[in-house]
Coordinates of C-alpha atoms in Angstrom, one line a residue:
Chain D
M1 CA -23.1 -30.2 10.2
S2 CA -19.8 -29.5 7.3
A3 CA -16.4 -30.3 8.6
F4 CA -13.6 -29.0 7.0
L5 CA -10.5 -31.6 7.4
I6 CA -6.7 -30.5 6.2
V7 CA -4.6 -33.0 5.2
T8 CA -1.1 -31.8 5.2
P9 CA 1.4 -35.0 5.8
T10 CA 4.7 -32.8 5.4
W11 CA 3.2 -29.7 6.7
D12 CA 2.5 -28.7 10.5
A13 CA -1.1 -28.0 10.2
T14 CA -1.9 -26.8 13.4
P15 CA -0.9 -23.0 11.7
W16 CA -3.6 -23.7 9.5
A17 CA -6.2 -24.9 11.4
K18 CA -6.6 -21.9 13.8
A19 CA -6.2 -19.7 10.7
M20 CA -9.1 -21.7 9.1
K21 CA -10.8 -21.8 12.7
A22 CA -10.3 -17.4 12.5
A23 CA -11.6 -17.0 8.8
R24 CA -14.8 -19.2 9.4
P25 CA -15.7 -20.2 13.2
E26 CA -18.5 -22.2 12.5
L27 CA -16.6 -24.7 10.1
D28 CA -15.7 -27.6 12.1
I29 CA -12.3 -28.1 11.8
R30 CA -10.3 -31.6 11.8
I31 CA -6.8 -32.3 10.9
W32 CA -6.0 -35.4 9.2
P33 CA -5.4 -38.3 10.3
E34 CA -7.8 -37.7 13.3
T35 CA -10.9 -37.7 10.5
G36 CA -13.8 -38.6 12.3
R37 CA -16.7 -39.5 10.9
V38 CA -15.8 -39.4 7.1
E39 CA -19.4 -38.7 6.2
D40 CA -19.7 -35.5 8.0
I41 CA -16.9 -34.1 5.5
T42 CA -17.5 -31.9 3.2
Y43 CA -14.5 -29.5 2.6
A44 CA -10.8 -30.5 2.4
A45 CA -7.9 -29.0 2.4
A46 CA -4.7 -30.5 1.2
W47 CA -1.3 -29.9 0.1
L48 CA 0.5 -33.5 -1.0
P49 CA -2.7 -35.6 0.1
P50 CA -1.9 -39.6 0.6
A51 CA -3.4 -41.7 -1.6
D52 CA -6.7 -42.9 -1.0
V53 CA -7.7 -40.3 1.5
L54 CA -9.3 -38.1 -0.6
K55 CA -11.0 -40.6 -2.1
G56 CA -12.3 -42.2 1.4
L57 CA -14.7 -39.4 1.6
P58 CA -17.9 -40.3 0.8
K59 CA -19.6 -36.7 1.0
L60 CA -16.6 -34.2 -0.2
K61 CA -17.8 -31.2 -2.3
V62 CA -14.7 -29.3 -2.7
I63 CA -11.3 -30.2 -2.3
F64 CA -9.0 -27.0 -2.2
S65 CA -5.6 -27.3 -2.8
L66 CA -3.4 -25.0 -0.3
G67 CA -0.1 -23.8 -2.5
A68 CA -0.2 -22.1 -6.0
G69 CA 0.6 -25.8 -8.2
V70 CA -1.8 -28.3 -8.5
D71 CA 0.7 -30.6 -9.5
A72 CA 0.8 -31.5 -5.2
I73 CA -3.0 -32.4 -5.5
L74 CA -3.0 -33.8 -9.0
S75 CA 0.3 -36.5 -7.9
D76 CA -2.6 -37.8 -6.0
K77 CA -3.7 -40.9 -8.4
T78 CA -6.9 -41.6 -6.0
L79 CA -8.4 -38.3 -6.2
P80 CA -12.6 -38.7 -6.0
R81 CA -14.2 -38.2 -9.6
G82 CA -16.9 -35.5 -9.8
V83 CA -15.7 -33.2 -7.2
P84 CA -14.0 -29.8 -7.9
I85 CA -10.7 -28.4 -7.0
V86 CA -9.8 -25.2 -6.4
R87 CA -6.4 -23.6 -6.6
V88 CA -5.6 -21.0 -4.2
N89 CA -5.4 -17.3 -6.6
D90 CA -4.7 -14.9 -3.7
D91 CA -3.4 -11.7 -3.7
D92 CA -0.9 -12.2 -0.8
L93 CA 1.3 -14.9 -2.9
T94 CA 0.8 -12.9 -5.8
M95 CA 2.6 -10.0 -3.8
R96 CA 5.5 -12.7 -2.6
M97 CA 6.0 -14.4 -5.8
S98 CA 6.1 -10.8 -8.0
E99 CA 8.9 -9.8 -4.7
Y100 CA 11.0 -13.0 -5.3
I101 CA 10.9 -12.7 -9.1
V102 CA 11.9 -8.5 -8.7
L103 CA 14.5 -9.7 -6.1
Q104 CA 15.7 -12.3 -8.2
V105 CA 15.9 -10.5 -11.3
L106 CA 17.5 -6.9 -9.9
M107 CA 19.6 -8.2 -8.4
H108 CA 20.9 -10.1 -11.7
H109 CA 20.9 -7.2 -13.4
R110 CA 22.5 -4.6 -10.9
Q111 CA 25.4 -7.6 -10.3
Q112 CA 24.6 -7.5 -6.6
R113 CA 26.8 -10.9 -6.5
R114 CA 30.0 -9.1 -7.8
L115 CA 29.6 -6.4 -5.6
D116 CA 29.0 -8.8 -2.5
E117 CA 32.2 -10.4 -3.8
N118 CA 34.5 -7.1 -4.0
Q119 CA 32.9 -6.2 -0.7
R120 CA 34.4 -9.6 1.1
N121 CA 37.7 -8.3 -0.6
K122 CA 37.2 -4.6 0.4
I123 CA 37.3 -3.7 -3.2
W124 CA 35.4 -0.3 -4.6
D125 CA 35.1 -1.3 -7.7
Q126 CA 32.7 1.4 -9.7
F127 CA 32.2 -1.0 -13.0
P128 CA 30.3 0.1 -15.9
T129 CA 26.1 -0.9 -15.4
H130 CA 23.5 -1.0 -18.3
A131 CA 20.2 0.7 -17.7
A132 CA 17.1 -2.4 -17.2
K133 CA 15.9 -0.9 -21.0
D134 CA 18.9 -3.2 -22.3
M135 CA 17.5 -6.2 -20.4
S136 CA 14.8 -8.5 -21.9
V137 CA 12.9 -10.5 -19.5
G138 CA 11.3 -13.4 -20.7
I139 CA 8.4 -14.5 -18.4
M140 CA 7.6 -18.1 -19.5
G141 CA 3.3 -18.8 -17.9
L142 CA 1.5 -16.0 -17.7
G143 CA -1.1 -17.2 -15.3
V144 CA -2.4 -14.5 -12.5
L145 CA 1.7 -14.6 -11.1
G146 CA 3.5 -14.3 -14.2
Q147 CA 1.2 -11.4 -15.2
D148 CA 2.0 -9.7 -12.2
A149 CA 5.7 -10.3 -12.2
A150 CA 5.4 -9.2 -15.6
R151 CA 3.4 -5.8 -15.2
K152 CA 5.9 -5.1 -11.9
L153 CA 9.3 -5.7 -14.1
A154 CA 8.0 -3.6 -16.6
M155 CA 7.7 -1.1 -14.4
M156 CA 11.1 -1.4 -13.3
G157 CA 12.0 -0.2 -16.3
F158 CA 12.9 -4.0 -18.5
K159 CA 11.8 -5.3 -21.4
V160 CA 9.4 -7.6 -20.9
R161 CA 8.3 -10.6 -22.8
G162 CA 5.5 -13.6 -22.0
W163 CA 4.7 -16.5 -23.0
S164 CA 1.6 -19.2 -22.9
R165 CA 0.1 -21.6 -24.2
G166 CA -2.6 -19.5 -25.2
A167 CA -2.1 -15.7 -26.2
K168 CA -2.5 -13.3 -23.7
Q169 CA -2.9 -9.3 -23.9
I170 CA -0.5 -7.5 -21.6
E171 CA 0.0 -3.5 -21.2
S172 CA 4.2 -3.1 -21.7
V173 CA 4.5 -6.3 -22.3
S174 CA 5.1 -8.5 -26.4
S175 CA 3.3 -11.7 -25.8
F176 CA 4.0 -15.1 -27.9
A177 CA 1.9 -18.1 -27.5
G178 CA 2.0 -22.1 -28.3
H179 CA 5.2 -24.3 -29.2
E180 CA 5.1 -22.1 -32.6
Q181 CA 6.2 -19.0 -30.8
L182 CA 8.7 -20.8 -28.5
D183 CA 11.6 -19.9 -30.1
A184 CA 11.4 -16.7 -31.0
F185 CA 10.3 -16.0 -27.4
L186 CA 13.5 -17.5 -26.1
G187 CA 16.0 -16.2 -28.8
D188 CA 15.0 -12.7 -27.1
T189 CA 14.8 -13.4 -23.6
D190 CA 18.0 -12.9 -21.5
I191 CA 17.1 -13.8 -18.4
L192 CA 14.6 -16.3 -18.6
V193 CA 11.5 -16.6 -15.6
C194 CA 10.1 -20.2 -15.3
L195 CA 6.5 -20.0 -13.5
L196 CA 4.7 -22.2 -15.4
P197 CA 2.6 -25.6 -13.7
A198 CA 4.0 -28.6 -13.4
T199 CA 1.8 -30.7 -16.0
A200 CA 3.8 -34.1 -18.2
E201 CA 4.3 -30.5 -20.9
T202 CA 6.6 -28.7 -19.0
D203 CA 8.4 -31.8 -18.1
G204 CA 11.8 -32.0 -18.2
L205 CA 11.6 -28.7 -20.4
I206 CA 14.3 -26.3 -18.6
N207 CA 17.1 -28.2 -20.2
S208 CA 20.5 -27.7 -22.7
A209 CA 18.4 -27.5 -26.0
L210 CA 16.5 -25.0 -24.3
I211 CA 19.4 -23.2 -23.0
A212 CA 21.3 -23.0 -26.1
K213 CA 17.8 -21.1 -28.0
L214 CA 18.0 -18.6 -25.1
S215 CA 19.7 -14.7 -26.3
R216 CA 22.8 -14.0 -26.4
K217 CA 22.5 -10.2 -27.2
G218 CA 22.3 -9.2 -23.4
P219 CA 25.4 -7.2 -21.4
F220 CA 26.6 -10.4 -20.3
G221 CA 27.0 -12.3 -23.4
A222 CA 25.2 -15.3 -22.0
P223 CA 21.2 -15.4 -20.5
I224 CA 20.1 -16.0 -17.0
L225 CA 17.5 -18.6 -15.5
I226 CA 15.4 -17.7 -12.9
N227 CA 13.0 -21.1 -12.0
A228 CA 10.4 -20.4 -9.4
G229 CA 8.1 -22.8 -10.8
R230 CA 8.1 -26.6 -10.4
G231 CA 11.5 -29.1 -10.2
R232 CA 10.2 -31.3 -12.5
Q233 CA 10.7 -28.9 -15.2
Q234 CA 14.5 -28.6 -15.0
N235 CA 17.6 -30.7 -16.1
E236 CA 19.7 -30.0 -13.4
D237 CA 22.7 -31.8 -14.9
D238 CA 22.3 -29.8 -18.0
I239 CA 22.0 -26.4 -15.5
L240 CA 25.6 -27.1 -14.4
A241 CA 26.8 -28.2 -17.4
C242 CA 25.6 -25.3 -19.3
L243 CA 26.5 -22.5 -16.0
N244 CA 30.6 -24.1 -16.5
A245 CA 30.8 -23.8 -20.4
G246 CA 29.4 -20.0 -20.4
T247 CA 26.7 -20.7 -22.6
L248 CA 24.4 -19.9 -18.9
H249 CA 25.7 -17.0 -17.3
A250 CA 24.0 -17.3 -13.7
A251 CA 20.9 -19.1 -12.5
S252 CA 18.2 -18.3 -9.2
L253 CA 16.8 -21.5 -8.6
D254 CA 13.9 -22.1 -5.8
V255 CA 12.7 -25.3 -6.8
F256 CA 14.3 -28.8 -7.5
R257 CA 13.8 -32.4 -8.4
K258 CA 14.3 -33.4 -5.6
E259 CA 13.3 -31.0 -2.2
P260 CA 14.8 -30.7 0.1
L261 CA 18.0 -30.5 -1.8
P262 CA 20.4 -33.1 -1.4
K263 CA 23.3 -32.3 0.4
E264 CA 25.7 -33.4 -2.4
S265 CA 24.3 -31.5 -5.1
A266 CA 26.8 -29.7 -6.7
L267 CA 24.2 -26.5 -6.9
W268 CA 24.7 -25.3 -3.2
R269 CA 28.4 -24.5 -4.1
H270 CA 28.5 -23.3 -7.6
P271 CA 29.3 -19.6 -7.5
R272 CA 26.6 -18.6 -10.4
V273 CA 23.8 -20.5 -8.7
T274 CA 21.6 -19.1 -5.8
V275 CA 19.6 -21.6 -3.9
T276 CA 16.2 -21.1 -2.3
P277 CA 14.4 -23.1 -0.5
H278 CA 11.4 -23.4 -2.5
I279 CA 10.1 -20.2 -0.6
A280 CA 9.2 -17.8 -3.4
A281 CA 5.8 -17.0 -2.4
D282 CA 5.1 -19.1 0.7
S283 CA 1.6 -20.0 1.2
D284 CA 0.3 -17.6 4.7
P285 CA -2.5 -19.8 6.4
A286 CA -4.3 -16.4 7.6
A287 CA -3.9 -14.7 3.7
I288 CA -5.2 -18.3 2.2
C289 CA -8.1 -19.4 5.3
A290 CA -9.7 -15.7 4.6
Y291 CA -9.8 -16.8 0.8
L292 CA -11.2 -20.6 1.3
A293 CA -13.8 -18.9 3.8
R294 CA -14.8 -16.4 1.2
Q295 CA -15.3 -19.8 -1.6
I296 CA -17.3 -21.7 1.2
E297 CA -19.7 -18.9 1.6
N298 CA -20.1 -18.0 -1.7
F299 CA -21.2 -22.1 -2.6
E300 CA -23.3 -22.6 0.5
K301 CA -25.0 -19.6 -1.0
D302 CA -25.5 -20.5 -5.0
G303 CA -22.7 -23.2 -5.4
A304 CA -20.5 -20.7 -7.2
L305 CA -16.6 -21.6 -7.3
Q306 CA -13.2 -19.7 -8.3
N307 CA -10.3 -20.5 -9.9
I308 CA -11.5 -24.5 -10.8
V309 CA -8.9 -26.6 -12.0
D310 CA -9.1 -27.2 -15.6
M311 CA -8.2 -31.2 -15.6
R312 CA -8.0 -31.3 -19.1
H313 CA -4.5 -28.9 -18.4
G314 CA -3.4 -29.9 -15.5
Y315 CA -4.2 -26.3 -13.8
Chain X
M1 CA 32.3 30.2 -30.9
S2 CA 30.8 28.2 -28.1
A3 CA 33.1 25.8 -26.5
F4 CA 32.3 23.4 -23.9
L5 CA 35.0 22.3 -20.9
I6 CA 34.3 19.4 -19.2
V7 CA 35.9 19.6 -15.5
T8 CA 36.6 15.6 -14.1
P9 CA 39.1 15.3 -12.3
T10 CA 38.5 12.4 -10.7
W11 CA 36.6 10.9 -13.4
D12 CA 37.8 9.8 -16.9
A13 CA 36.3 12.7 -19.2
T14 CA 37.0 10.7 -22.6
P15 CA 33.5 8.8 -22.3
W16 CA 31.6 11.9 -21.3
A17 CA 33.4 13.9 -24.8
K18 CA 32.0 11.3 -26.8
A19 CA 29.0 11.1 -26.1
M20 CA 28.1 14.8 -25.7
K21 CA 30.4 15.1 -29.3
A22 CA 27.3 12.3 -30.0
A23 CA 24.5 14.6 -28.6
R24 CA 25.8 18.2 -30.5
P25 CA 28.2 17.2 -33.2
E26 CA 28.4 21.2 -33.5
L27 CA 30.3 21.9 -29.8
D28 CA 33.7 22.7 -29.4
I29 CA 34.7 19.8 -26.9
R30 CA 37.6 20.5 -25.0
I31 CA 38.9 19.0 -21.8
W32 CA 39.9 20.2 -18.2
P33 CA 43.1 20.7 -18.0
E34 CA 43.6 21.4 -21.9
T35 CA 41.1 24.6 -21.6
G36 CA 42.5 26.6 -24.3
R37 CA 41.5 30.5 -25.3
V38 CA 39.7 30.3 -21.6
E39 CA 37.3 33.2 -23.1
D40 CA 35.9 30.6 -25.6
I41 CA 34.1 28.6 -22.9
T42 CA 30.3 29.4 -22.5
Y43 CA 29.7 26.2 -21.0
A44 CA 31.2 24.2 -18.0
A45 CA 30.0 20.4 -17.6
A46 CA 31.9 19.3 -13.8
W47 CA 32.2 17.0 -11.3
L48 CA 34.9 17.9 -8.1
P49 CA 35.8 20.5 -10.1
P50 CA 38.9 22.3 -8.6
A51 CA 39.3 25.7 -6.9
D52 CA 39.6 28.1 -9.3
V53 CA 39.0 26.6 -12.3
L54 CA 35.4 28.0 -12.8
K55 CA 36.0 31.3 -11.6
G56 CA 38.5 31.8 -14.2
L57 CA 36.1 31.3 -16.8
P58 CA 35.7 34.8 -18.2
K59 CA 32.7 33.7 -21.0
L60 CA 31.2 31.3 -18.8
K61 CA 27.6 30.8 -19.3
V62 CA 25.8 27.4 -17.5
I63 CA 27.6 25.4 -15.7
F64 CA 26.1 21.2 -15.2
S65 CA 26.6 19.1 -12.5
L66 CA 27.6 15.4 -13.8
G67 CA 25.8 13.8 -10.8
A68 CA 22.1 13.8 -9.5
G69 CA 23.6 15.6 -5.9
V70 CA 25.3 19.2 -6.6
D71 CA 27.7 19.4 -2.8
A72 CA 30.6 18.3 -5.2
I73 CA 29.6 21.6 -7.6
L74 CA 29.1 23.8 -4.3
S75 CA 32.0 22.1 -2.7
D76 CA 33.9 24.8 -4.8
K77 CA 34.0 27.8 -3.2
T78 CA 35.5 29.9 -5.7
L79 CA 32.4 29.0 -8.0
P80 CA 31.7 32.5 -10.2
R81 CA 28.5 34.5 -9.1
G82 CA 25.8 34.9 -10.8
V83 CA 26.4 31.5 -13.2
P84 CA 23.5 29.1 -13.0
I85 CA 24.0 25.6 -12.2
V86 CA 21.9 22.8 -13.3
R87 CA 21.8 19.6 -11.8
V88 CA 21.5 16.4 -14.3
N89 CA 17.6 15.3 -13.6
D90 CA 17.3 12.6 -16.0
D91 CA 15.2 9.6 -16.4
D92 CA 17.9 6.9 -16.6
L93 CA 19.4 8.2 -13.7
T94 CA 16.0 8.0 -11.7
M95 CA 15.5 4.4 -12.9
R96 CA 18.6 3.6 -11.8
M97 CA 18.6 4.8 -8.1
S98 CA 15.1 3.1 -7.5
E99 CA 16.5 0.0 -9.2
Y100 CA 18.9 0.3 -5.9
I101 CA 16.1 1.1 -3.3
V102 CA 13.6 -1.2 -4.4
L103 CA 16.8 -4.0 -4.5
Q104 CA 18.2 -3.5 -1.2
V105 CA 14.7 -3.1 0.3
L106 CA 13.7 -6.4 -1.0
M107 CA 17.1 -8.2 -0.5
H108 CA 16.3 -6.8 3.4
H109 CA 12.4 -7.9 3.2
R110 CA 13.1 -11.3 2.0
Q111 CA 15.7 -11.8 4.0
Q112 CA 18.3 -12.9 1.3
R113 CA 21.4 -12.3 3.8
R114 CA 19.8 -15.2 5.7
L115 CA 19.2 -16.9 2.5
D116 CA 22.7 -17.2 1.3
E117 CA 24.1 -17.7 4.8
N118 CA 22.1 -21.3 4.9
Q119 CA 23.1 -21.8 1.3
R120 CA 26.9 -21.8 2.2
N121 CA 26.2 -24.3 4.9
K122 CA 23.7 -26.4 2.9
I123 CA 20.8 -25.6 4.8
W124 CA 17.1 -26.1 3.7
D125 CA 15.3 -23.9 6.1
Q126 CA 11.8 -22.6 4.9
F127 CA 11.8 -20.1 7.8
P128 CA 8.3 -18.2 7.6
T129 CA 8.4 -14.4 6.5
H130 CA 6.4 -11.3 6.8
A131 CA 4.1 -9.1 3.5
A132 CA 5.2 -6.7 2.4
K133 CA 2.0 -4.9 3.8
D134 CA 3.5 -5.4 7.3
M135 CA 6.4 -3.4 6.6
S136 CA 6.3 0.0 6.2
V137 CA 9.2 2.2 4.4
G138 CA 10.3 5.4 5.3
I139 CA 12.2 7.6 2.3
M140 CA 13.7 11.1 3.8
G141 CA 13.9 13.1 0.7
L142 CA 11.3 13.1 -1.9
G143 CA 12.5 15.1 -4.6
V144 CA 12.2 13.3 -8.2
L145 CA 14.5 9.9 -7.2
G146 CA 12.6 9.8 -4.1
Q147 CA 9.0 10.2 -5.6
D148 CA 9.8 7.1 -8.0
A149 CA 11.2 5.3 -5.6
A150 CA 8.0 5.6 -3.4
R151 CA 5.7 5.3 -6.5
K152 CA 7.2 1.3 -7.0
L153 CA 8.3 0.7 -3.4
A154 CA 3.9 1.6 -2.7
M155 CA 3.4 -1.1 -6.0
M156 CA 5.1 -3.7 -4.6
G157 CA 3.4 -4.1 -1.8
F158 CA 5.1 -1.4 1.0
K159 CA 3.8 0.7 3.1
V160 CA 5.2 3.9 2.5
R161 CA 6.4 6.9 3.8
G162 CA 8.2 10.0 2.8
W163 CA 9.7 12.6 4.3
S164 CA 10.6 16.2 3.0
R165 CA 11.3 19.9 4.0
G166 CA 7.9 21.0 2.1
A167 CA 5.0 18.8 2.0
K168 CA 4.4 16.5 -1.2
Q169 CA 1.5 15.4 -1.9
I170 CA 2.0 11.4 -3.7
E171 CA -0.4 8.7 -4.4
S172 CA -0.1 5.6 -2.0
V173 CA 2.6 7.2 0.5
S174 CA 1.8 9.3 3.2
S175 CA 3.6 12.6 3.8
F176 CA 5.3 14.1 6.5
A177 CA 7.1 17.3 5.8
G178 CA 9.5 20.0 8.1
H179 CA 11.4 19.7 11.8
E180 CA 8.2 19.2 13.6
Q181 CA 7.7 16.1 12.4
L182 CA 10.1 14.4 11.8
D183 CA 10.0 12.2 15.0
A184 CA 6.7 10.9 14.3
F185 CA 8.1 10.2 10.4
L186 CA 10.9 7.6 12.1
G187 CA 8.4 6.4 14.8
D188 CA 6.6 5.0 11.4
T189 CA 9.7 3.8 9.8
D190 CA 10.5 0.1 9.8
I191 CA 13.1 0.4 6.9
L192 CA 14.5 4.1 6.3
V193 CA 15.8 5.2 2.9
C194 CA 18.0 8.2 3.0
L195 CA 17.8 10.1 -0.5
L196 CA 19.1 13.6 1.1
P197 CA 20.9 15.9 -0.5
A198 CA 24.4 16.9 1.1
T199 CA 23.4 20.2 2.8
A200 CA 24.8 21.8 6.4
E201 CA 21.1 20.9 7.6
T202 CA 21.5 17.3 6.7
D203 CA 25.3 16.9 7.9
G204 CA 25.2 14.4 10.2
L205 CA 21.8 13.6 10.5
I206 CA 21.6 9.7 10.3
N207 CA 23.2 9.3 14.0
S208 CA 22.4 6.9 17.4
A209 CA 19.5 10.4 18.5
L210 CA 17.9 9.4 14.7
I211 CA 18.5 6.0 14.6
A212 CA 16.9 5.6 18.3
K213 CA 13.7 7.0 17.3
L214 CA 12.8 4.5 14.3
S215 CA 10.0 2.0 14.2
R216 CA 10.2 -1.2 17.0
K217 CA 6.9 -2.3 15.5
G218 CA 8.6 -3.7 11.9
P219 CA 9.1 -7.5 11.1
F220 CA 12.8 -7.2 12.8
G221 CA 11.9 -5.8 15.7
A222 CA 14.9 -3.0 15.2
P223 CA 15.0 -1.1 12.0
I224 CA 17.1 -1.0 8.5
L225 CA 19.3 1.7 6.9
I226 CA 19.6 2.6 3.3
N227 CA 22.1 5.4 2.6
A228 CA 21.6 6.2 -1.3
G229 CA 22.0 10.0 -0.6
R230 CA 25.6 11.1 0.5
G231 CA 28.1 10.1 3.3
R232 CA 29.0 13.1 4.9
Q233 CA 24.8 13.0 6.5
Q234 CA 25.8 9.5 8.2
N235 CA 27.9 8.9 11.5
E236 CA 29.3 5.4 10.2
D237 CA 30.4 4.9 14.3
D238 CA 26.9 5.9 15.8
I239 CA 25.9 3.1 13.0
L240 CA 28.2 0.6 13.9
A241 CA 27.5 1.5 17.4
C242 CA 24.1 0.5 16.8
L243 CA 24.3 -2.6 14.8
N244 CA 26.7 -3.5 17.1
A245 CA 23.5 -3.5 20.3
G246 CA 21.2 -4.5 18.0
T247 CA 19.0 -1.2 17.9
L248 CA 19.7 -1.2 14.4
H249 CA 19.2 -4.3 12.3
A250 CA 20.4 -4.3 8.9
A251 CA 22.3 -1.3 6.8
S252 CA 23.5 -0.9 2.9
L253 CA 25.2 1.9 2.2
D254 CA 26.4 3.0 -0.8
V255 CA 27.8 6.5 0.0
F256 CA 30.9 6.9 2.8
R257 CA 32.0 10.1 4.8
K258 CA 35.6 9.3 3.1
E259 CA 35.0 7.4 -0.9
P260 CA 36.7 5.2 -1.1
L261 CA 35.6 3.5 2.0
P262 CA 39.0 3.3 3.8
K263 CA 39.7 -0.4 4.0
E264 CA 40.2 -0.1 8.0
S265 CA 36.4 0.6 8.2
A266 CA 35.1 -2.3 9.8
L267 CA 31.9 -1.8 8.2
W268 CA 33.6 -3.5 5.1
R269 CA 33.1 -6.9 7.4
H270 CA 30.3 -6.6 9.6
P271 CA 27.8 -9.4 9.1
R272 CA 25.1 -7.0 8.9
V273 CA 26.4 -4.1 6.3
T274 CA 26.0 -4.1 2.4
V275 CA 28.6 -1.5 1.5
T276 CA 28.2 -0.8 -2.3
P277 CA 30.7 2.0 -4.1
H278 CA 28.6 4.7 -4.6
I279 CA 26.8 3.1 -7.5
A280 CA 23.2 3.3 -6.9
A281 CA 22.4 5.3 -9.1
D282 CA 25.5 6.3 -11.8
S283 CA 25.9 8.6 -14.1
D284 CA 25.7 7.1 -17.9
P285 CA 27.2 9.1 -20.2
A286 CA 25.1 8.8 -23.5
A287 CA 21.5 9.9 -21.7
I288 CA 23.1 13.0 -19.0
C289 CA 25.0 14.5 -22.3
A290 CA 21.5 14.1 -24.3
Y291 CA 20.0 15.5 -21.6
L292 CA 22.6 18.6 -21.2
A293 CA 22.7 18.5 -25.6
R294 CA 18.4 18.9 -24.9
Q295 CA 19.1 22.0 -22.5
I296 CA 21.6 24.0 -24.8
E297 CA 19.5 24.3 -27.0
N298 CA 17.0 25.6 -25.6
F299 CA 19.0 27.9 -23.5
E300 CA 20.5 29.1 -26.7
K301 CA 16.9 29.6 -28.7
D302 CA 15.5 31.5 -25.4
G303 CA 17.7 31.5 -22.4
A304 CA 15.3 29.1 -20.8
L305 CA 16.9 26.6 -18.8
Q306 CA 15.5 23.9 -15.9
N307 CA 16.4 22.4 -12.8
I308 CA 18.6 25.3 -11.9
V309 CA 20.2 25.1 -8.5
D310 CA 18.5 27.0 -5.6
M311 CA 21.9 28.1 -3.6
R312 CA 19.1 29.1 -0.6
H313 CA 18.6 25.4 -0.1
G314 CA 21.9 24.7 -1.9
Y315 CA 19.9 21.4 -3.9

């Protein structure tokens, strides 16, 4: 008998258990810490699992990560060796992330915050605006999420550039790859969108030095930052300093070095910062469990798994 | 000698004169009220022209309306008979209108105002959200602007419905036509987007009776209104009453019965209303004058004009 263990210490596991039961009724679903007989457990679905939990499952065949970023799994240094880790790659999650990116880009492009302030002050000001083709959006990270956002932004009329470790070919998107093309990419980017995975290489990447390399040729004379990747990628003191110095025009941040964002952070009340609580692409249990059920079905038929994490790159 | 008269009493004409000179340097460009010899004037470009101005041009061959809506021209009851009126139909204007519609739909869909309020109060609340496929957006008016917005909303994942006088075929969009299908369209619409032209038929259309027919099956239990058509189409007292009664969830209004919106209007400070100052698709002089120059070139070659207003329908 095959059992499926849900390990989500920071989330309520109930909706996940319900959704998984609906997607694959024959599974014996268990919720950590009520593991039952550990020898029954062949599948685990986890988000921020505590140390030794997954390691203590002798018959484990597959680990499913319940979010787009696998750093929440890989932070468990006691992961069992040789057990494949599968990333979520789900249309619902992709659609939601693109909604967030398109929404935030349009809010900056159309100066919604200036309109909001005018509304509060009952000011009718038809200030001139610019066309989308005059704004260059640069996306760091061209995985499934980055590619979908890039296509949708191009369709809205923006000039879209993308940067990734290896070169990618995406219609209507100028691609830059690797460390040697990073500066050229940044110099051509008015709005920087970060969708990178959290790895040692991307840690602290968004700092004053990187912001200084962004384009100043855009309509606002200073660049804009949107981070929906991971908080560890950003230096929040640098971002605040650049905003206050005017070298960064505005920012939309969905992720933070410490989450929830501490009350004392100056980001909460900065007039040029939009703070959202790590909801850019929330995981919908029904959609994700349907994906897990399809993966399990294929795996039990012929051992095939999709979207296995490449441990060399960490995503 | 062919002269081109700009008649924009409520706008600064200078950028229009400059853009038209750049687009067609050989034109003799004049700015009302400095008309010079009226017999020279063969073309007029106007927005809200005063009475008798266009009528007083004996050699006028074409009138160009400088916005997407031609009601600003047709409100001049002294228009000369038999002179064709040409609408602006310009990619730049279409792109900008779709930006506005997609932005406002996404702001409602992703509950940006709730996120804004949480940010002001430093509240980290990851409330559950819904997928775009669970939200039905209904567009009234399927001209060039409505069709482009419909396609982009469909691509973002929304269920899109459209309503127009005559039936239209648009990929991924369910079309409804004419008075007899209006109720079915409204009953299936969670977010109503109004992009109708201002005609006698659409005057006061958005009132309590219409709002009562909208869907209550959407994620918020009450419908949302976005009006980027014309202010005359909306009954503002009805909209406020429905918002306060909870039969309308929220509204984004770019147009008003009286513009600028009077300071005493309760719309300015209503917590569920986004007010923008008729900027959904502002007219970019360079883009529109390039369009006018192409029209004049074709007209002088073989008398051809595109996008002539159909006076029977008033748009």
